[in-house]
Each structure stands twice: as structure tokens, then as C-alpha cells.
mmCIF file of C-alpha atoms and ligand atoms in Angstrom:
data_model
loop_
_atom_site.group_PDB
_atom_site.id
_atom_site.type_symbol
_atom_site.label_atom_id
_atom_site.label_comp_id
_atom_site.label_asym_id
_atom_site.label_seq_id
_atom_site.Cartn_x
_atom_site.Cartn_y
_atom_site.Cartn_z
ATOM 1 C CA MET A 1 51.214 175.943 190.494
ATOM 2 C CA HIS A 2 52.557 179.022 188.646
ATOM 3 C CA ASN A 3 56.106 177.649 188.869
ATOM 4 C CA LEU A 4 54.824 174.339 187.428
ATOM 5 C CA SER A 5 53.491 176.086 184.275
ATOM 6 C CA ILE A 6 56.658 177.910 183.650
ATOM 7 C CA LYS A 7 58.510 174.520 183.948
ATOM 8 C CA LYS A 8 56.047 172.938 181.499
ATOM 9 C CA LEU A 9 56.462 175.903 179.058
ATOM 10 C CA PHE A 10 60.244 175.620 179.324
ATOM 11 C CA THR A 11 60.254 171.828 178.695
ATOM 12 C CA THR A 12 57.979 172.362 175.591
ATOM 13 C CA ILE A 13 60.419 174.938 174.165
ATOM 14 C CA VAL A 14 63.430 172.688 174.759
ATOM 15 C CA LEU A 15 61.477 169.856 173.106
ATOM 16 C CA LEU A 16 60.567 172.088 170.071
ATOM 17 C CA ILE A 17 64.278 173.190 169.744
ATOM 18 C CA CYS A 18 65.429 169.632 169.890
ATOM 19 C CA LEU A 19 62.970 168.582 167.196
ATOM 20 C CA SER A 20 63.915 171.445 164.826
ATOM 21 C CA ALA A 21 67.668 170.574 165.315
ATOM 22 C CA LEU A 22 66.786 166.955 164.491
ATOM 23 C CA PHE A 23 65.017 167.962 161.276
ATOM 24 C CA GLY A 24 67.918 170.401 160.518
ATOM 25 C CA CYS A 25 70.164 167.319 160.393
ATOM 26 C CA ASN A 26 68.030 165.272 158.164
ATOM 27 C CA LYS A 27 69.596 164.853 154.577
ATOM 28 C CA LYS A 28 66.490 166.116 152.777
ATOM 29 C CA VAL A 29 65.806 169.807 153.789
ATOM 30 C CA ASP A 30 62.179 170.249 154.753
ATOM 31 C CA ASN A 31 61.740 173.373 152.564
ATOM 32 C CA SER A 32 58.458 174.228 154.209
ATOM 33 C CA THR A 33 60.465 175.460 157.208
ATOM 34 C CA VAL A 34 62.909 177.598 155.013
ATOM 35 C CA ASP A 35 60.295 180.186 153.688
ATOM 36 C CA MET A 36 56.550 179.691 154.053
ATOM 37 C CA GLN A 37 55.885 182.392 151.366
ATOM 38 C CA SER A 38 57.215 180.597 148.347
ATOM 39 C CA ASP A 39 54.796 178.132 146.547
ATOM 40 C CA SER A 40 57.597 175.978 145.125
ATOM 41 C CA GLN A 41 58.838 175.340 148.662
ATOM 42 C CA ASN A 42 55.737 173.567 149.640
ATOM 43 C CA ASN A 43 56.516 170.820 147.167
ATOM 44 C CA GLY A 44 58.341 168.486 149.599
ATOM 45 C CA ASN A 45 61.956 167.841 150.454
ATOM 46 C CA LEU A 46 64.989 169.281 148.731
ATOM 47 C CA THR A 47 67.792 167.054 147.434
ATOM 48 C CA VAL A 48 70.972 168.563 149.011
ATOM 49 C CA ILE A 49 74.074 168.620 146.754
ATOM 50 C CA GLY A 50 77.452 169.680 147.849
ATOM 51 C CA PHE A 51 79.436 170.933 144.865
ATOM 52 C CA SER A 52 83.211 171.402 145.180
ATOM 53 C CA GLN A 53 84.303 173.464 142.272
ATOM 54 C CA LEU A 54 88.004 173.751 141.722
ATOM 55 C CA GLY A 55 88.164 177.459 141.075
ATOM 56 C CA ALA A 56 87.364 180.222 138.626
ATOM 57 C CA GLU A 57 90.357 180.411 136.388
ATOM 58 C CA SER A 58 88.734 180.398 132.937
ATOM 59 C CA ASP A 59 85.598 181.346 130.959
ATOM 60 C CA TRP A 60 85.072 177.531 130.707
ATOM 61 C CA ARG A 61 84.978 177.304 134.487
ATOM 62 C CA SER A 62 82.531 180.247 134.849
ATOM 63 C CA ALA A 63 80.197 178.604 132.331
ATOM 64 C CA ASN A 64 80.592 175.322 134.202
ATOM 65 C CA THR A 65 79.659 176.880 137.510
ATOM 66 C CA GLN A 66 76.737 178.712 136.015
ATOM 67 C CA SER A 67 75.372 175.535 134.466
ATOM 68 C CA MET A 68 75.419 173.786 137.775
ATOM 69 C CA LYS A 69 73.817 176.744 139.609
ATOM 70 C CA GLU A 70 71.095 177.057 136.862
ATOM 71 C CA THR A 71 70.448 173.306 137.069
ATOM 72 C CA PHE A 72 70.282 172.692 140.800
ATOM 73 C CA THR A 73 67.787 175.369 141.884
ATOM 74 C CA GLU A 74 65.192 175.208 144.863
ATOM 75 C CA GLU A 75 62.428 175.509 142.268
ATOM 76 C CA LYS A 76 63.497 172.185 140.892
ATOM 77 C CA GLY A 77 63.839 170.549 144.220
ATOM 78 C CA TYR A 78 67.574 171.008 145.035
ATOM 79 C CA LYS A 79 69.608 172.891 147.574
ATOM 80 C CA LEU A 80 73.111 173.420 146.145
ATOM 81 C CA ILE A 81 75.904 174.052 148.466
ATOM 82 C CA PHE A 82 78.743 175.654 146.412
ATOM 83 C CA GLU A 83 82.328 175.677 147.550
ATOM 84 C CA ASP A 84 85.082 177.313 145.355
ATOM 85 C CA GLY A 85 88.351 175.524 145.970
ATOM 86 C CA GLN A 86 90.486 178.396 144.605
ATOM 87 C CA GLN A 87 92.741 175.971 142.798
ATOM 88 C CA LYS A 88 93.820 174.289 145.980
ATOM 89 C CA GLN A 89 93.238 170.544 146.570
ATOM 90 C CA SER A 90 93.273 171.142 150.349
ATOM 91 C CA ASN A 91 90.361 173.544 150.009
ATOM 92 C CA GLN A 92 88.479 170.904 148.088
ATOM 93 C CA MET A 93 89.139 168.305 150.694
ATOM 94 C CA LEU A 94 87.942 170.645 153.405
ATOM 95 C CA ALA A 95 84.776 171.296 151.356
ATOM 96 C CA ILE A 96 84.143 167.563 150.968
ATOM 97 C CA ARG A 97 84.588 166.797 154.716
ATOM 98 C CA LYS A 98 82.210 169.678 155.397
ATOM 99 C CA PHE A 99 79.683 168.213 153.126
ATOM 100 C CA ILE A 100 80.049 164.794 154.839
ATOM 101 C CA GLN A 101 79.438 166.628 158.212
ATOM 102 C CA GLN A 102 76.378 168.246 156.735
ATOM 103 C CA ASP A 103 75.237 164.839 155.539
ATOM 104 C CA VAL A 104 74.372 166.063 152.064
ATOM 105 C CA ASP A 105 72.611 163.678 149.656
ATOM 106 C CA TYR A 106 75.233 163.805 146.938
ATOM 107 C CA ILE A 107 78.752 165.188 146.590
ATOM 108 C CA VAL A 108 79.856 166.583 143.096
ATOM 109 C CA LEU A 109 83.520 167.156 142.798
ATOM 110 C CA ALA A 110 85.297 168.800 139.878
ATOM 111 C CA PRO A 111 88.918 168.021 141.046
ATOM 112 C CA VAL A 112 91.696 170.290 140.477
ATOM 113 C CA THR A 113 94.315 167.522 139.969
ATOM 114 C CA GLU A 114 93.963 163.850 139.428
ATOM 115 C CA THR A 115 95.837 162.237 142.341
ATOM 116 C CA GLY A 116 95.561 162.438 146.196
ATOM 117 C CA TRP A 117 91.831 161.831 146.619
ATOM 118 C CA ASP A 118 91.765 158.328 148.079
ATOM 119 C CA ASN A 119 91.401 159.166 151.711
ATOM 120 C CA VAL A 120 88.735 161.850 151.453
ATOM 121 C CA LEU A 121 86.720 159.777 148.978
ATOM 122 C CA LEU A 122 86.865 156.837 151.328
ATOM 123 C CA GLU A 123 85.400 159.059 154.074
ATOM 124 C CA ALA A 124 82.490 159.961 151.865
ATOM 125 C CA LYS A 125 81.944 156.345 150.897
ATOM 126 C CA GLU A 126 81.947 155.222 154.480
ATOM 127 C CA ALA A 127 79.366 158.038 155.136
ATOM 128 C CA GLY A 128 77.234 156.522 152.478
ATOM 129 C CA ILE A 129 77.246 159.659 150.218
ATOM 130 C CA PRO A 130 77.404 159.092 146.433
ATOM 131 C CA VAL A 131 80.229 161.012 144.846
ATOM 132 C CA ILE A 132 79.839 162.160 141.249
ATOM 133 C CA ILE A 133 83.110 163.409 139.619
ATOM 134 C CA VAL A 134 82.629 165.999 136.927
ATOM 135 C CA ASP A 135 84.913 167.358 134.233
ATOM 136 C CA ARG A 136 88.456 166.340 135.255
ATOM 137 C CA MET A 137 89.192 162.686 136.541
ATOM 138 C CA VAL A 138 90.466 161.395 139.725
ATOM 139 C CA ASP A 139 93.272 158.850 139.837
ATOM 140 C CA VAL A 140 92.504 156.567 142.675
ATOM 141 C CA SER A 141 93.510 153.006 143.776
ATOM 142 C CA ASP A 142 89.927 151.834 143.760
ATOM 143 C CA GLU A 143 87.231 153.092 141.299
ATOM 144 C CA ASP A 144 84.589 152.101 143.723
ATOM 145 C CA LEU A 145 85.577 155.145 145.823
ATOM 146 C CA TYR A 146 83.319 157.236 143.512
ATOM 147 C CA THR A 147 79.923 156.571 141.932
ATOM 148 C CA CYS A 148 80.668 157.794 138.457
ATOM 149 C CA TRP A 149 82.329 160.413 136.354
ATOM 150 C CA VAL A 150 81.150 162.675 133.453
ATOM 151 C CA GLY A 151 83.403 164.781 131.382
ATOM 152 C CA SER A 152 85.569 165.195 128.213
ATOM 153 C CA ASN A 153 88.074 162.872 126.727
ATOM 154 C CA PHE A 154 90.972 165.334 126.994
ATOM 155 C CA GLU A 155 93.563 163.115 125.160
ATOM 156 C CA MET A 156 91.083 162.640 122.377
ATOM 157 C CA GLU A 157 90.728 166.513 122.195
ATOM 158 C CA GLY A 158 94.514 166.884 121.947
ATOM 159 C CA LYS A 159 94.733 164.122 119.295
ATOM 160 C CA LYS A 160 91.887 165.771 117.262
ATOM 161 C CA VAL A 161 93.681 169.143 117.075
ATOM 162 C CA CYS A 162 96.908 167.428 116.222
ATOM 163 C CA GLU A 163 95.332 165.316 113.488
ATOM 164 C CA TRP A 164 93.733 168.526 112.172
ATOM 165 C CA LEU A 165 97.251 170.120 112.099
ATOM 166 C CA LYS A 166 98.826 167.237 110.359
ATOM 167 C CA CYS A 167 96.173 167.140 107.607
ATOM 168 C CA PHE A 168 96.116 170.896 107.294
ATOM 169 C CA CYS A 169 99.905 170.914 106.687
ATOM 170 C CA GLU A 170 99.540 168.083 104.149
ATOM 171 C CA LYS A 171 96.866 170.015 102.257
ATOM 172 C CA ARG A 172 98.884 173.334 102.396
ATOM 173 C CA ARG A 173 102.166 171.631 101.597
ATOM 174 C CA ILE A 174 103.742 172.576 104.814
ATOM 175 C CA PRO A 175 106.392 169.921 105.578
ATOM 176 C CA GLN A 176 105.642 168.257 108.932
ATOM 177 C CA ASP A 177 109.308 168.408 109.999
ATOM 178 C CA LYS A 178 109.163 172.290 109.598
ATOM 179 C CA LEU A 179 106.827 172.646 112.587
ATOM 180 C CA ARG A 180 108.354 174.216 115.678
ATOM 181 C CA ILE A 181 105.773 174.076 118.424
ATOM 182 C CA VAL A 182 105.526 175.544 121.963
ATOM 183 C CA ASP A 183 102.885 174.031 124.283
ATOM 184 C CA LEU A 184 101.247 176.358 126.835
ATOM 185 C CA GLN A 185 100.105 173.810 129.155
ATOM 186 C CA GLY A 186 97.309 173.875 131.676
ATOM 187 C CA ASN A 187 97.599 173.315 135.465
ATOM 188 C CA LEU A 188 100.085 170.489 135.796
ATOM 189 C CA GLY A 189 98.551 167.312 137.023
ATOM 190 C CA SER A 190 95.023 168.162 135.941
ATOM 191 C CA SER A 191 93.299 165.783 133.607
ATOM 192 C CA ALA A 192 92.938 168.474 130.954
ATOM 193 C CA GLN A 193 96.606 169.183 131.000
ATOM 194 C CA ILE A 194 97.707 165.578 131.115
ATOM 195 C CA GLY A 195 95.381 164.528 128.159
ATOM 196 C CA ARG A 196 96.098 167.519 126.008
ATOM 197 C CA THR A 197 99.866 167.332 126.521
ATOM 198 C CA THR A 198 99.896 163.554 125.950
ATOM 199 C CA GLY A 199 97.907 164.018 122.715
ATOM 200 C CA LEU A 200 100.457 166.530 121.469
ATOM 201 C CA GLU A 201 103.499 164.486 122.520
ATOM 202 C CA LYS A 202 102.211 161.356 120.800
ATOM 203 C CA SER A 203 101.397 163.087 117.530
ATOM 204 C CA ALA A 204 104.776 165.002 117.580
ATOM 205 C CA ARG A 205 106.532 161.667 117.824
ATOM 206 C CA GLU A 206 104.446 160.276 114.979
ATOM 207 C CA ASN A 207 104.640 163.197 112.623
ATOM 208 C CA GLY A 208 108.276 164.292 113.233
ATOM 209 C CA TRP A 209 107.241 167.703 114.783
ATOM 210 C CA LYS A 210 109.698 169.554 117.064
ATOM 211 C CA ILE A 211 108.232 170.576 120.459
ATOM 212 C CA LEU A 212 110.621 173.531 121.434
ATOM 213 C CA GLU A 213 109.153 173.870 124.943
ATOM 214 C CA LYS A 214 106.284 172.983 127.165
ATOM 215 C CA SER A 215 105.526 175.554 129.822
ATOM 216 C CA PRO A 216 102.563 175.711 132.246
ATOM 217 C CA ALA A 217 100.290 178.720 131.801
ATOM 218 C CA GLU A 218 97.661 177.797 134.350
ATOM 219 C CA PHE A 219 94.664 178.025 131.939
ATOM 220 C CA THR A 220 94.601 181.789 132.413
ATOM 221 C CA GLN A 221 94.938 184.686 129.947
ATOM 222 C CA THR A 222 97.454 186.518 132.156
ATOM 223 C CA LYS A 223 99.727 183.613 132.482
ATOM 224 C CA GLY A 224 99.308 182.836 128.792
ATOM 225 C CA ARG A 225 100.503 186.327 127.902
ATOM 226 C CA GLU A 226 103.480 186.068 130.354
ATOM 227 C CA VAL A 227 104.524 182.627 129.221
ATOM 228 C CA MET A 228 104.270 183.533 125.529
ATOM 229 C CA ARG A 229 106.397 186.719 126.004
ATOM 230 C CA THR A 230 109.148 184.470 127.603
ATOM 231 C CA LEU A 231 108.961 181.946 124.873
ATOM 232 C CA LEU A 232 109.278 184.625 122.114
ATOM 233 C CA ARG A 233 112.384 186.016 123.776
ATOM 234 C CA LYS A 234 113.898 182.471 123.829
ATOM 235 C CA TYR A 235 112.905 181.126 120.322
ATOM 236 C CA ASP A 236 112.591 182.888 117.041
ATOM 237 C CA SER A 237 111.518 179.809 115.084
ATOM 238 C CA ILE A 238 108.105 179.208 116.704
ATOM 239 C CA ASN A 239 105.387 178.556 114.046
ATOM 240 C CA VAL A 240 102.835 176.772 116.091
ATOM 241 C CA VAL A 241 101.427 177.824 119.416
ATOM 242 C CA TYR A 242 99.453 174.991 121.111
ATOM 243 C CA CYS A 243 97.532 176.463 123.925
ATOM 244 C CA GLU A 244 95.758 174.090 126.381
ATOM 245 C CA ASN A 245 92.749 176.471 126.670
ATOM 246 C CA ASP A 246 91.233 179.543 124.988
ATOM 247 C CA ASN A 247 92.134 181.903 127.832
ATOM 248 C CA GLU A 248 95.765 181.000 127.405
ATOM 249 C CA ALA A 249 95.348 181.443 123.692
ATOM 250 C CA LEU A 250 93.989 184.983 124.178
ATOM 251 C CA GLY A 251 96.903 185.844 126.380
ATOM 252 C CA ALA A 252 99.393 184.389 123.893
ATOM 253 C CA ILE A 253 97.789 186.315 121.045
ATOM 254 C CA GLU A 254 98.244 189.492 122.891
ATOM 255 C CA ALA A 255 102.014 188.730 123.366
ATOM 256 C CA LEU A 256 102.377 187.797 119.670
ATOM 257 C CA GLU A 257 100.771 190.986 118.689
ATOM 258 C CA GLU A 258 102.924 193.079 120.998
ATOM 259 C CA ALA A 259 106.018 191.494 119.472
ATOM 260 C CA GLY A 260 104.786 192.306 115.984
ATOM 261 C CA LYS A 261 104.322 188.761 114.834
ATOM 262 C CA LYS A 262 101.994 187.803 112.047
ATOM 263 C CA ILE A 263 99.284 185.284 113.403
ATOM 264 C CA GLY A 264 97.571 182.880 111.166
ATOM 265 C CA SER A 265 97.496 179.541 109.500
ATOM 266 C CA ASN A 266 99.818 180.526 106.571
ATOM 267 C CA ILE A 267 102.911 178.974 108.198
ATOM 268 C CA ASN A 268 104.692 178.872 104.734
ATOM 269 C CA GLN A 269 104.345 182.706 104.615
ATOM 270 C CA GLY A 270 105.966 183.271 108.026
ATOM 271 C CA GLU A 271 102.718 183.344 110.121
ATOM 272 C CA ILE A 272 102.399 181.733 113.562
ATOM 273 C CA MET A 273 99.499 179.544 114.010
ATOM 274 C CA VAL A 274 97.602 179.294 117.242
ATOM 275 C CA VAL A 275 95.398 176.303 118.173
ATOM 276 C CA SER A 276 93.369 175.857 121.293
ATOM 277 C CA PHE A 277 90.646 174.138 123.354
ATOM 278 C CA ASP A 278 87.225 174.975 124.861
ATOM 279 C CA GLY A 279 85.280 177.125 122.351
ATOM 280 C CA ILE A 280 82.907 178.662 124.830
ATOM 281 C CA ASN A 281 84.559 182.070 124.953
ATOM 282 C CA ASN A 282 83.074 184.447 122.381
ATOM 283 C CA SER A 283 86.477 186.319 121.791
ATOM 284 C CA ALA A 284 88.122 182.915 121.081
ATOM 285 C CA ARG A 285 85.312 182.005 118.635
ATOM 286 C CA GLU A 286 85.844 185.382 116.948
ATOM 287 C CA CYS A 287 89.466 184.580 116.643
ATOM 288 C CA VAL A 288 88.583 181.357 114.740
ATOM 289 C CA LYS A 289 86.380 183.424 112.315
ATOM 290 C CA ASN A 290 89.393 185.673 111.528
ATOM 291 C CA ASP A 291 91.989 182.858 111.573
ATOM 292 C CA THR A 292 93.837 184.248 114.611
ATOM 293 C CA ILE A 293 93.061 180.922 116.252
ATOM 294 C CA SER A 294 93.029 178.187 113.423
ATOM 295 C CA CYS A 295 91.486 175.344 115.312
ATOM 296 C CA ILE A 296 89.738 174.752 118.556
ATOM 297 C CA ALA A 297 88.763 171.311 119.985
ATOM 298 C CA GLU A 298 85.466 172.011 121.847
ATOM 299 C CA CYS A 299 85.408 171.252 125.516
ATOM 300 C CA ASN A 300 81.831 171.442 126.693
ATOM 301 C CA PRO A 301 81.367 172.908 130.115
ATOM 302 C CA LEU A 302 77.528 172.586 130.453
ATOM 303 C CA HIS A 303 77.603 169.575 132.924
ATOM 304 C CA GLY A 304 74.661 170.655 135.099
ATOM 305 C CA PRO A 305 71.942 168.841 133.265
ATOM 306 C CA ARG A 306 74.255 165.763 132.859
ATOM 307 C CA VAL A 307 74.869 165.536 136.582
ATOM 308 C CA GLU A 308 71.135 166.031 137.153
ATOM 309 C CA ALA A 309 70.349 163.073 134.852
ATOM 310 C CA ILE A 310 72.852 160.900 136.848
ATOM 311 C CA ILE A 311 71.219 161.922 140.101
ATOM 312 C CA LYS A 312 67.745 161.238 138.758
ATOM 313 C CA SER A 313 68.864 157.805 137.661
ATOM 314 C CA ILE A 314 70.369 157.056 141.063
ATOM 315 C CA GLU A 315 67.142 158.214 142.760
ATOM 316 C CA GLU A 316 65.332 155.821 140.394
ATOM 317 C CA GLY A 317 67.540 152.971 141.797
ATOM 318 C CA LYS A 318 69.491 152.648 138.497
ATOM 319 C CA ILE A 319 73.222 152.347 138.341
ATOM 320 C CA PRO A 320 74.629 155.093 136.098
ATOM 321 C CA PRO A 321 77.411 154.317 133.648
ATOM 322 C CA LYS A 322 80.776 154.554 135.492
ATOM 323 C CA HIS A 323 82.351 156.898 132.850
ATOM 324 C CA SER A 324 80.375 159.083 130.423
ATOM 325 C CA TYR A 325 82.187 161.022 127.748
ATOM 326 C CA VAL A 326 80.662 164.205 126.219
ATOM 327 C CA LYS A 327 80.423 164.438 122.481
ATOM 328 C CA GLU A 328 82.457 167.461 121.203
ATOM 329 C CA ASP A 329 83.133 169.365 118.041
ATOM 330 C CA LEU A 330 86.116 170.664 116.261
ATOM 331 C CA TYR A 331 85.944 174.262 115.289
ATOM 332 C CA VAL A 332 87.958 175.603 112.326
ATOM 333 C CA HIS A 333 88.533 178.689 110.249
ATOM 334 C CA ASP A 334 87.938 176.951 106.824
ATOM 335 C CA LEU A 335 87.214 173.588 105.300
ATOM 336 C CA THR A 336 90.762 172.899 104.150
ATOM 337 C CA VAL A 337 90.271 169.912 106.348
ATOM 338 C CA ASP A 338 86.702 168.794 106.588
ATOM 339 C CA THR A 339 87.086 165.588 108.582
ATOM 340 C CA VAL A 340 89.697 164.247 110.915
ATOM 341 C CA ARG A 341 89.957 160.430 111.692
ATOM 342 C CA VAL A 342 91.265 159.495 115.233
ATOM 343 C CA GLU A 343 91.243 155.881 116.461
ATOM 344 C CA SER A 344 88.983 154.925 113.544
ATOM 345 C CA ILE A 345 86.340 157.600 114.407
ATOM 346 C CA GLU A 346 85.501 160.307 111.917
ATOM 347 C CA TYR A 347 85.128 163.819 113.329
ATOM 348 C CA PRO A 348 83.741 166.363 110.889
ATOM 349 C CA THR A 349 85.010 169.849 111.379
ATOM 350 C CA THR A 350 82.719 172.855 111.899
ATOM 351 C CA VAL A 351 83.524 176.276 110.298
ATOM 352 C CA LEU A 352 82.616 179.051 112.634
ATOM 353 C CA GLU A 353 80.967 181.981 110.673
HETATM 354 O O1 LIG B 1 89.040 170.862 132.872
HETATM 355 C C1 LIG B 1 88.534 171.659 131.777
HETATM 356 C C2 LIG B 1 89.462 172.668 131.521
HETATM 357 O O2 LIG B 1 89.701 173.502 132.745
HETATM 358 C C3 LIG B 1 89.187 173.779 130.470
HETATM 359 O O3 LIG B 1 89.741 173.368 129.258
HETATM 360 C C4 LIG B 1 89.831 174.931 130.917
HETATM 361 O O4 LIG B 1 89.453 176.108 130.268
HETATM 362 C C5 LIG B 1 89.485 174.880 132.383
HETATM 363 O O5 LIG B 1 90.052 175.842 133.204
#
């Protein structure tokens, strides 16, 4: 009799373990089992989101990560599983496969480069998990491999800066064919690099600008400084430094200052002009105020609420737009150019004060 009760007790424990394992595998986390103390956790199930961030290379990236973490909180009904890819596509693929095993509700991917995602996205699709691409784009054989994308029009950003440069030169009587440009590129193969480099190349062809060299600076301040030092040793005619993000620009400015160069928009007086992208970093914004950076095309990193709106619409049974572009500003030092027109759209400039 005594043995029978022990057996019964054992069977009950095994049953309880199995049940809890079963609920643990469920897509929606039953938050009442996580922490009985918290009020917010008695509100029902959490939506589980696996976010594969590409890295932490820039201030833009930090702001982007923060926006996601601030948006997808347990208080608001989410469980965010964050994975830092450390600039490696292989790490991001591992993260996505882990999310599939964990059977998350949504996968959010900020891809380091555009190509190479077909197989892993097919796996996510076959597992029935919606994939939202954020910030940079993926270049895949079939657009049905992901649910939707939200981010910036990087080529348009490049064209905006270039159109501003062209108009600025016209207004200040700087001959277009006098421009000698170096391009500090972002990570090669990323949408931000591809779009911004393409924008510059097209404008250079149209306006007769000379691009002395394009050199990858990995979107970091350290690499921006290193690449600029090398370029200054190679060329003494540089008068425009086109940096594909603000961190690179801050590094390039350090190198220019070290070399005793005059920085600013007065190209006719021998100054070297720096232009850039992002506009989230306070130091870079200060540089615009004092004309150390003459123009920044804003790239907005605050995607958390945008991704949340997409998820909410999917939860309501709606189909979100396949591609959503973020509206972005053009920050300048002064109103020499108050509007730029690209592809028949007018973009007013904003003076940072
Ligand atoms: O993809 C967005 C770009 O990536 C930002 O311009 C840059 O700062 C970041 O590293």
C-alpha cells in the first residue's frame, strides 16, 4: 500500500513536469508562471519576438537596439529575445534558427548584408513564423520569404546629400568640376552602403564630380579615422569627404584635424567639406552647428514602434504594406540651400541650432 502511494506520487510529479514542459514550448509564454509577484504578468500571454540585431558598430545601431528594447517590454505584453550578430551573417543565421527552434511568434531581422538569406528565411517560412525585416534590406529570390520590411531609402538619402552639395556649389560659385571627393563607405554589401554609394556615383556622373577613391570604413569612428589618414597621405586635392555615417565622419574629422586641415564648407577658400548620414549622434549634430559637418541626411533608427505597429496589424488579421519607408530630414549648417528636389519630391532643409 505504501509502495503504491509512492508510485502514485511519482506518476503525478512526472505528469506535472510533462505539462510544464508542454506549456514551456507554447509560442505564447504564460507569464503567470514566470513571476507571480508582478501585476503586469497576470495580464495573459506574452508575444514572443526573436530579434536578430546585426551588431553594435555605431551610435545609430545603439539607438536602434534601445528603441526595440524599450518597445518590446513584458509590461506591454512582449518577451524580446535579443541576439547580437556581431557583424557576422553566420551569427545571424544561427540566431534565426534558434528562434525557429524556440517557436517564437515573430522574427525581426536587421540584416548585416543584403544577400544570402534565402535558405534560412525559407526555414522560418516553413515553420510558419512571420519575419519582419528592419532597417537594411534583404535581396532574395522570392519576396514571399519575408512578411514585410520597414526602413530607410538609402539611395534617396545619398541623392539628397548630393543634390544639396550640387545646389550649394551653384550658390557659392564653386565649379562642379572642381570637386575632388573621397567616399568613406559603410560595410560593403549592406543596403546602407549600397544605396549611399550608388547615390554618390550617379550624382558624380551627372555633375562632373571626380571621386578620387571609395574606401570601406565599416561605419565606425576608429576605421573612419584610419581610412581618412590613409587617404590624406595619398591625395592632396581632397575637398569633399562623403562619409556614409556620422561615426565615420567623426573619425575622419579627427584625422583631418591631426593633419592640420581646415574643415568647413568654404571649398573656394581651401576648406575640406564633410558630409554624412544619420543625425542621431549629438557630437555629429554639434559638428553641423559649427560647420565641421556641412550636411547630414537623417537616417532614423527608432524602429521599435514601427515594428510594433506592424505586429499589431498582423495580430488583427491585416496584411501590412510590404515595404514602408521612413520619412527623413536633411540637416544643414545654414540656409544657403533651403530645399532640394530629388525625383520630383521637394525636401526642405533643417538648420540645426
Ligand atoms: O543601416 C543603417 C546604418 O547602419 C546607419 O547609417 C549606420 O550608422 C549603421 O551602422
